[in-house]
XYZ file of C-alpha atoms in Angstrom:
454
model
C -22.133 -8.321 22.652
C -18.730 -6.974 21.842
C -17.026 -7.414 18.545
C -14.565 -9.670 20.254
C -17.344 -11.753 21.588
C -18.640 -12.075 18.256
C -15.338 -13.075 16.794
C -14.752 -15.850 19.395
C -18.269 -17.243 18.621
C -17.034 -18.024 14.982
C -13.244 -18.581 15.487
C -11.653 -20.305 18.661
C -8.622 -18.214 18.630
C -6.794 -15.482 16.867
C -4.950 -18.045 14.596
C -8.283 -19.043 13.222
C -9.325 -15.645 12.681
C -6.221 -14.300 10.919
C -5.976 -17.391 8.675
C -9.489 -16.701 7.552
C -8.598 -13.021 6.852
C -5.438 -14.214 4.893
C -7.865 -16.315 2.744
C -10.283 -13.294 2.261
C -7.581 -10.936 1.010
C -5.853 -13.699 -1.094
C -9.044 -13.927 -3.036
C -8.108 -10.754 -5.083
C -5.396 -12.662 -6.551
C -7.335 -15.949 -6.905
C -10.104 -14.204 -8.794
C -7.339 -12.639 -11.020
C -5.723 -16.154 -11.856
C -8.550 -18.646 -11.549
C -11.714 -17.118 -13.084
C -12.827 -15.669 -16.512
C -10.821 -12.555 -15.810
C -7.739 -14.394 -16.342
C -8.945 -15.830 -19.651
C -9.887 -12.214 -20.696
C -6.226 -11.154 -19.921
C -4.698 -14.011 -21.593
C -6.748 -13.472 -24.762
C -5.592 -9.810 -24.696
C -2.027 -10.829 -24.700
C -2.846 -13.025 -27.503
C -2.896 -16.625 -26.165
C -4.812 -19.078 -28.381
C -6.383 -22.484 -27.370
C -2.889 -24.197 -27.107
C -1.268 -21.334 -25.339
C -4.272 -21.102 -23.114
C -4.002 -24.800 -22.260
C -0.270 -24.439 -21.623
C -0.916 -21.505 -19.001
C -3.750 -23.390 -17.408
C -1.299 -26.249 -16.629
C 1.091 -24.037 -14.580
C -0.623 -23.913 -11.213
C -0.806 -27.711 -11.324
C 2.406 -28.368 -13.160
C 4.739 -26.551 -10.649
C 3.159 -28.384 -7.716
C 6.132 -30.707 -8.334
C 7.949 -28.042 -6.500
C 6.256 -28.825 -3.226
C 8.674 -31.935 -3.008
C 11.244 -29.427 -2.184
C 9.205 -27.487 0.309
C 9.743 -29.754 3.414
C 13.632 -29.191 3.060
C 13.019 -25.548 2.931
C 10.818 -25.585 5.980
C 13.585 -27.440 7.923
C 15.914 -24.577 7.005
C 13.646 -21.882 8.165
C 11.252 -23.182 10.690
C 9.000 -20.015 10.854
C 6.252 -21.258 8.280
C 4.510 -17.694 8.326
C 7.747 -16.019 7.067
C 8.136 -18.840 4.359
C 4.408 -18.338 3.466
C 4.712 -14.570 3.065
C 7.998 -14.853 0.955
C 6.546 -17.299 -1.427
C 3.054 -15.497 -1.449
C 5.139 -12.399 -2.555
C 5.454 -14.261 -5.997
C 2.248 -12.728 -6.777
C 3.770 -9.505 -7.386
C 5.367 -10.745 -10.494
C 2.312 -9.553 -12.159
C 3.331 -6.037 -11.947
C 5.790 -6.621 -14.726
C 2.857 -6.771 -17.043
C 1.320 -3.446 -16.343
C 3.581 -1.465 -18.775
C 2.974 -4.031 -21.498
C -0.684 -3.500 -21.294
C -0.173 -0.494 -23.544
C 2.133 -2.052 -26.084
C 0.794 -2.586 -29.511
C 2.473 -5.885 -29.991
C 1.881 -7.862 -26.955
C 3.801 -11.073 -26.375
C 2.157 -14.269 -25.371
C 5.514 -15.580 -24.253
C 5.910 -12.723 -21.804
C 2.562 -13.588 -20.401
C 3.419 -17.219 -20.072
C 6.875 -16.362 -18.281
C 5.491 -14.069 -15.658
C 2.497 -16.480 -14.831
C 4.916 -19.332 -14.547
C 7.161 -17.704 -12.281
C 4.069 -16.595 -9.957
C 2.930 -20.216 -9.951
C 6.423 -21.713 -8.987
C 6.147 -19.413 -5.992
C 2.583 -20.413 -5.513
C 3.532 -24.168 -5.349
C 5.821 -23.611 -2.266
C 3.273 -21.589 -0.551
C 0.625 -24.231 -1.016
C 2.399 -26.882 0.862
C 3.376 -24.569 3.614
C -0.189 -23.418 4.125
C -1.449 -26.919 4.336
C 1.191 -27.564 6.966
C 0.362 -24.614 8.991
C -3.276 -25.654 8.927
C -2.209 -29.142 10.108
C -0.334 -27.520 12.955
C -2.670 -24.842 14.106
C -6.259 -26.468 13.727
C -7.035 -29.710 15.757
C -8.150 -32.839 13.560
C -11.653 -32.915 15.058
C -12.277 -29.197 14.178
C -10.591 -29.042 10.646
C -13.821 -29.794 8.727
C -15.836 -27.195 10.597
C -13.220 -24.506 10.559
C -12.246 -24.981 6.805
C -15.978 -24.823 5.975
C -16.097 -21.655 8.159
C -13.130 -20.059 6.190
C -14.255 -21.148 2.832
C -17.539 -19.400 3.626
C -15.778 -16.092 4.128
C -13.489 -16.658 1.033
C -16.423 -17.569 -0.942
C -18.152 -14.315 0.005
C -15.094 -12.359 -0.797
C -14.734 -13.998 -4.120
C -18.038 -13.256 -5.447
C -17.917 -9.632 -4.414
C -14.418 -9.290 -5.945
C -15.269 -11.281 -9.114
C -18.273 -8.839 -9.647
C -16.363 -5.814 -8.980
C -13.707 -6.838 -11.449
C -16.365 -7.967 -13.992
C -17.850 -4.526 -13.781
C -14.481 -3.018 -14.351
C -13.747 -5.194 -17.148
C -17.022 -4.464 -18.998
C -17.225 -0.452 -18.187
C -13.562 0.660 -18.202
C -11.742 1.133 -21.577
C -9.044 -1.514 -22.633
C -6.267 -1.696 -21.397
C -7.096 0.444 -18.250
C -9.582 -2.087 -17.207
C -6.957 -4.494 -16.919
C -4.600 -2.050 -15.347
C -7.113 -1.435 -12.594
C -7.969 -5.140 -12.006
C -4.278 -6.028 -11.604
C -3.350 -3.210 -9.366
C -6.343 -4.117 -7.188
C -5.386 -7.759 -6.820
C -1.785 -6.656 -5.859
C -3.036 -4.440 -3.225
C -5.126 -7.245 -1.879
C -2.230 -9.573 -1.888
C -0.194 -7.089 0.087
C -2.800 -6.996 2.668
C -3.037 -10.648 2.914
C 0.883 -10.601 3.835
C 0.084 -8.327 6.644
C -2.551 -10.810 8.166
C 0.218 -13.327 8.615
C 2.110 -11.178 11.235
C -0.335 -11.904 14.217
C -0.127 -15.579 13.785
C 1.324 -17.590 16.577
C 3.246 -20.687 15.436
C 3.378 -23.801 17.167
C 6.325 -26.141 16.438
C 5.277 -29.365 14.848
C 7.254 -32.487 16.374
C 8.348 -33.413 12.743
C 9.568 -31.022 10.052
C 9.286 -33.346 7.159
C 12.699 -34.223 5.957
C 13.491 -35.540 2.388
C 13.991 -38.963 4.069
C 10.152 -38.927 4.843
C 9.639 -39.352 1.111
C 10.417 -43.040 1.371
C 7.753 -43.451 4.079
C 5.201 -41.687 2.131
C 5.824 -43.740 -1.162
C 5.464 -46.835 1.131
C 2.177 -45.708 2.488
C -0.112 -47.623 0.144
C -3.353 -46.118 1.116
C -2.151 -42.573 0.864
C -0.519 -43.357 -2.585
C -3.864 -44.698 -3.596
C -5.360 -41.373 -2.711
C -2.503 -39.439 -4.341
C -2.975 -41.559 -7.623
C -6.752 -40.979 -7.679
C -5.973 -37.416 -7.285
C -3.562 -37.426 -10.443
C -6.205 -38.982 -12.410
C -8.908 -36.562 -11.263
C -6.842 -33.373 -12.101
C -5.872 -34.875 -15.449
C -9.451 -35.291 -16.381
C -10.607 -31.927 -14.952
C -7.703 -29.825 -16.439
C -8.341 -31.181 -19.941
C -11.266 -29.131 -20.232
C -11.347 -26.419 -17.313
C -9.655 -23.701 -19.256
C -12.241 -23.685 -21.964
C -15.424 -23.115 -20.093
C -14.873 -19.529 -19.937
C -13.075 -19.578 -23.241
C -16.206 -20.805 -25.013
C -18.405 -18.024 -23.153
C -15.982 -15.145 -24.172
C -14.569 -16.262 -27.385
C -17.337 -18.152 -28.955
C -20.639 -16.819 -27.290
C -19.070 -13.365 -26.842
C -20.878 -13.015 -23.396
C -20.404 -9.969 -21.349
C -18.137 -10.566 -18.323
C -20.750 -9.040 -16.040
C -23.214 -11.838 -17.104
C -20.620 -14.558 -16.278
C -20.036 -12.743 -12.835
C -23.809 -13.400 -12.066
C -23.561 -17.076 -12.288
C -20.341 -17.209 -10.417
C -22.172 -15.019 -7.726
C -24.781 -17.594 -7.686
C -22.510 -20.461 -7.373
C -20.438 -18.675 -4.594
C -23.490 -17.820 -2.494
C -24.361 -21.583 -2.764
C -20.869 -22.642 -1.839
C -21.035 -20.324 1.248
C -24.019 -22.226 2.505
C -22.640 -25.671 1.640
C -19.071 -25.204 2.792
C -20.670 -24.915 6.418
C -22.877 -27.900 5.689
C -20.286 -30.184 4.192
C -17.982 -29.272 7.192
C -20.198 -30.308 9.882
C -21.129 -33.503 7.888
C -17.564 -34.160 7.095
C -16.435 -34.154 10.772
C -19.474 -36.331 11.607
C -19.607 -38.815 8.844
C -16.183 -38.813 7.292
C -14.183 -36.614 4.491
C -14.198 -39.479 2.020
C -18.038 -39.569 2.232
C -18.209 -35.763 1.464
C -15.675 -36.117 -1.343
C -17.540 -38.847 -3.116
C -20.642 -36.677 -2.993
C -19.080 -33.741 -4.399
C -17.372 -35.579 -7.188
C -20.759 -37.160 -8.143
C -22.295 -33.770 -8.505
C -19.717 -31.976 -10.282
C -19.043 -34.636 -12.842
C -22.405 -33.788 -14.332
C -21.773 -30.145 -14.776
C -19.689 -30.430 -18.054
C -22.566 -32.278 -19.964
C -24.927 -29.368 -18.956
C -22.991 -27.407 -21.390
C -24.477 -28.781 -24.218
C -27.100 -25.949 -23.738
C -24.426 -23.266 -23.740
C -25.378 -21.744 -26.934
C -26.883 -18.332 -28.184
C -30.458 -19.583 -27.392
C -30.188 -21.503 -24.081
C -26.949 -20.127 -22.381
C -29.181 -18.670 -19.553
C -30.500 -22.136 -18.466
C -27.204 -23.656 -18.898
C -25.418 -21.023 -16.690
C -28.219 -21.418 -14.149
C -28.065 -25.279 -13.808
C -24.256 -25.145 -13.821
C -24.036 -22.512 -11.022
C -26.349 -24.478 -8.705
C -24.538 -27.806 -9.239
C -21.004 -26.156 -9.085
C -21.812 -24.244 -5.983
C -22.971 -27.280 -4.132
C -20.658 -29.840 -5.600
C -17.233 -27.981 -5.570
C -17.924 -26.652 -1.849
C -17.598 -30.494 -0.942
C -14.835 -31.319 -3.173
C -12.563 -28.305 -2.429
C -13.067 -28.851 1.325
C -12.404 -32.809 1.138
C -9.174 -32.323 -0.924
C -7.956 -30.472 2.039
C -9.275 -32.740 4.987
C -8.985 -36.161 3.514
C -5.257 -36.024 2.775
C -4.738 -34.942 6.518
C -6.887 -37.877 7.734
C -5.165 -40.445 5.384
C -1.579 -39.166 6.266
C 0.080 -41.210 8.814
C 2.035 -38.144 10.274
C 1.778 -34.349 9.790
C 4.948 -34.346 7.742
C 4.651 -31.827 5.068
C 6.205 -34.409 2.758
C 2.700 -36.102 2.623
C 1.110 -32.979 1.389
C 3.987 -32.458 -0.932
C 3.659 -35.681 -2.744
C -0.175 -35.533 -2.808
C 0.178 -32.010 -4.510
C 3.088 -32.934 -6.891
C 1.119 -35.980 -8.137
C -1.951 -33.963 -8.644
C -0.112 -31.130 -10.189
C 1.553 -33.504 -12.569
C -1.880 -34.986 -13.484
C -3.220 -31.320 -14.111
C -0.177 -30.293 -16.135
C -0.549 -33.180 -18.560
C -4.307 -32.923 -18.825
C -3.882 -29.153 -19.660
C -1.242 -29.743 -22.379
C -3.365 -32.710 -23.796
C -6.660 -30.705 -23.577
C -5.244 -27.462 -25.544
C -4.856 -29.623 -28.569
C -8.084 -31.598 -28.081
C -9.953 -28.255 -27.588
C -8.304 -26.508 -30.567
C -9.679 -29.493 -32.606
C -13.217 -29.359 -31.408
C -13.354 -25.786 -31.619
C -12.610 -25.727 -35.317
C -16.219 -26.795 -36.252
C -19.748 -26.135 -35.546
C -23.067 -27.486 -36.671
C -26.795 -27.518 -36.234
C -29.023 -30.241 -35.180
C -32.595 -29.561 -36.024
C -32.038 -25.660 -35.459
C -30.035 -26.456 -32.323
C -26.579 -24.733 -32.668
C -23.937 -27.132 -31.218
C -20.178 -25.904 -31.072
C -17.470 -28.395 -31.171
C -16.219 -27.820 -27.670
C -19.464 -28.697 -26.342
C -18.870 -32.139 -27.560
C -15.647 -32.052 -25.797
C -17.560 -31.032 -22.590
C -19.799 -34.177 -22.752
C -16.794 -36.373 -23.046
C -15.270 -34.518 -20.044
C -18.411 -35.426 -17.915
C -18.076 -39.147 -18.921
C -14.258 -39.065 -17.986
C -14.990 -37.400 -14.509
C -17.555 -40.145 -13.720
C -14.995 -42.673 -14.652
C -12.461 -41.413 -12.134
C -14.781 -41.584 -8.981
C -14.407 -45.452 -8.345
C -10.624 -44.559 -7.797
C -11.513 -42.623 -4.648
C -14.077 -45.270 -3.449
C -11.180 -47.614 -2.847
C -9.501 -45.485 -0.355
C -9.683 -46.613 3.286
C -10.820 -43.871 5.765
C -11.787 -43.689 9.328
C -15.598 -42.955 8.612
C -17.612 -43.529 5.678
C -21.177 -43.603 4.922
C -23.241 -44.389 1.818
C -24.217 -41.390 -0.410
C -28.099 -41.999 0.485
C -27.255 -41.569 4.094
C -25.158 -38.508 3.638
C -27.646 -36.795 1.432
C -30.294 -37.543 3.997
C -28.290 -35.607 6.423
C -27.940 -32.701 4.015
C -31.750 -32.425 3.605
C -31.980 -32.542 7.329
C -29.472 -29.523 7.970
C -31.200 -27.589 4.919
C -34.789 -28.154 6.721
C -33.251 -26.721 9.941
C -33.281 -30.303 11.658
C -30.035 -31.598 13.563
C -27.758 -33.849 11.896
C -28.934 -37.588 12.133
C -26.434 -39.096 14.450
C -25.625 -42.810 13.994
C -26.707 -44.795 17.023
C -28.614 -47.688 18.135
C -32.015 -46.409 17.283
C -30.667 -45.306 13.867
C -28.634 -48.180 12.358
C -27.541 -46.361 9.177
C -24.595 -47.939 7.283
C -21.193 -46.982 8.305
C -17.917 -48.111 7.195
C -14.569 -47.646 8.923
C -11.910 -48.352 6.715
C -13.283 -51.008 4.520
C -14.978 -52.718 7.311
C -18.930 -52.545 7.765
C -20.165 -51.795 11.354
C -23.820 -51.193 12.538
C -23.248 -48.049 14.589
C -20.904 -45.459 15.373
C -19.540 -45.326 19.005
């Protein structure tokens, strides 16, 4: 079969293909800014726990700028041009290159450059979601985003391993120079992938007046408030997992990359599984399942010490790979389902509230982490760092937020046992168990219980 034929088997059209390629090449930048690589560079520029918590808040904090994105979309209707412009904010990182060789490196400079890049990224995020809403039919979004995330995960694990090898084997600061330069080249190629996209004008551009309609949508606001609470809790501790590995345990970056690769491989598998189940049984079902899995992972870090870190990293990689695949997918698809229209303002409000929660959580978490990291002790020969106590608290807080998502009304919803039964069916090579007369599994449409689907 020809290459074109193989492509069509995976992607229904060129838009899907090039949106996937955009994600693959954007992975270079995402690995730079969202993994232990970022933590290593931040430490090199002199950031302590508080500064690191502040920097970690930026990707979420600046989501508030998404509230202004619909107005920008109105003025310039070509979304791919807008996405290309705002993705160009990644190149602010080039400013840091000469300062890698300065003896007295300024944490403030690093903070400023990262902040500017994240302001641009906030606008880009809203525009990207709006493009997906325009270009991908609702009934295919789960499956397509699962497919796209499969390739993005594959790229991420390869890039992270490559960056980790560079970090551990190339002399400082030339390792960071090579990593940042490579990430910028990948970002440039991602801009080129936007050129072939064929846009379809949406019926609504999402005026600022839509904000009143969004705020009056009780169910969508219920989802957005839950997203606020979740990001608040997650970002309290998120920056300090790699910080604990690098600063306290002094683990080589390459070892950390092995765990990331394992998690990414599992994510690649489960993105496709969750995507199919999401379309079949509902995006809310997949979200609740994912949240339940990733909420246990921080507690596993009580084992992350000099003696048991291999076991801890193994368990964390397995649960994170499976769980975050569901969460990341559902946080794209569920807002699209819950929104009453495809107005970009819906996604702007959702992201802005989530970003506000993440910002507050990161700022609060920095001080908390600094307090806990000031001590460590032994319990019967078992070494416990203060940050590990913080991680256990984080796990409890994550579980406390899940009931907020359970209150959201959705078109399809099944209980967790039903969903996990179908996960096992897919893993065993069987078809998804469809809900019909002969299989009266529980289904909830909105908040109403019915005996069968269709």
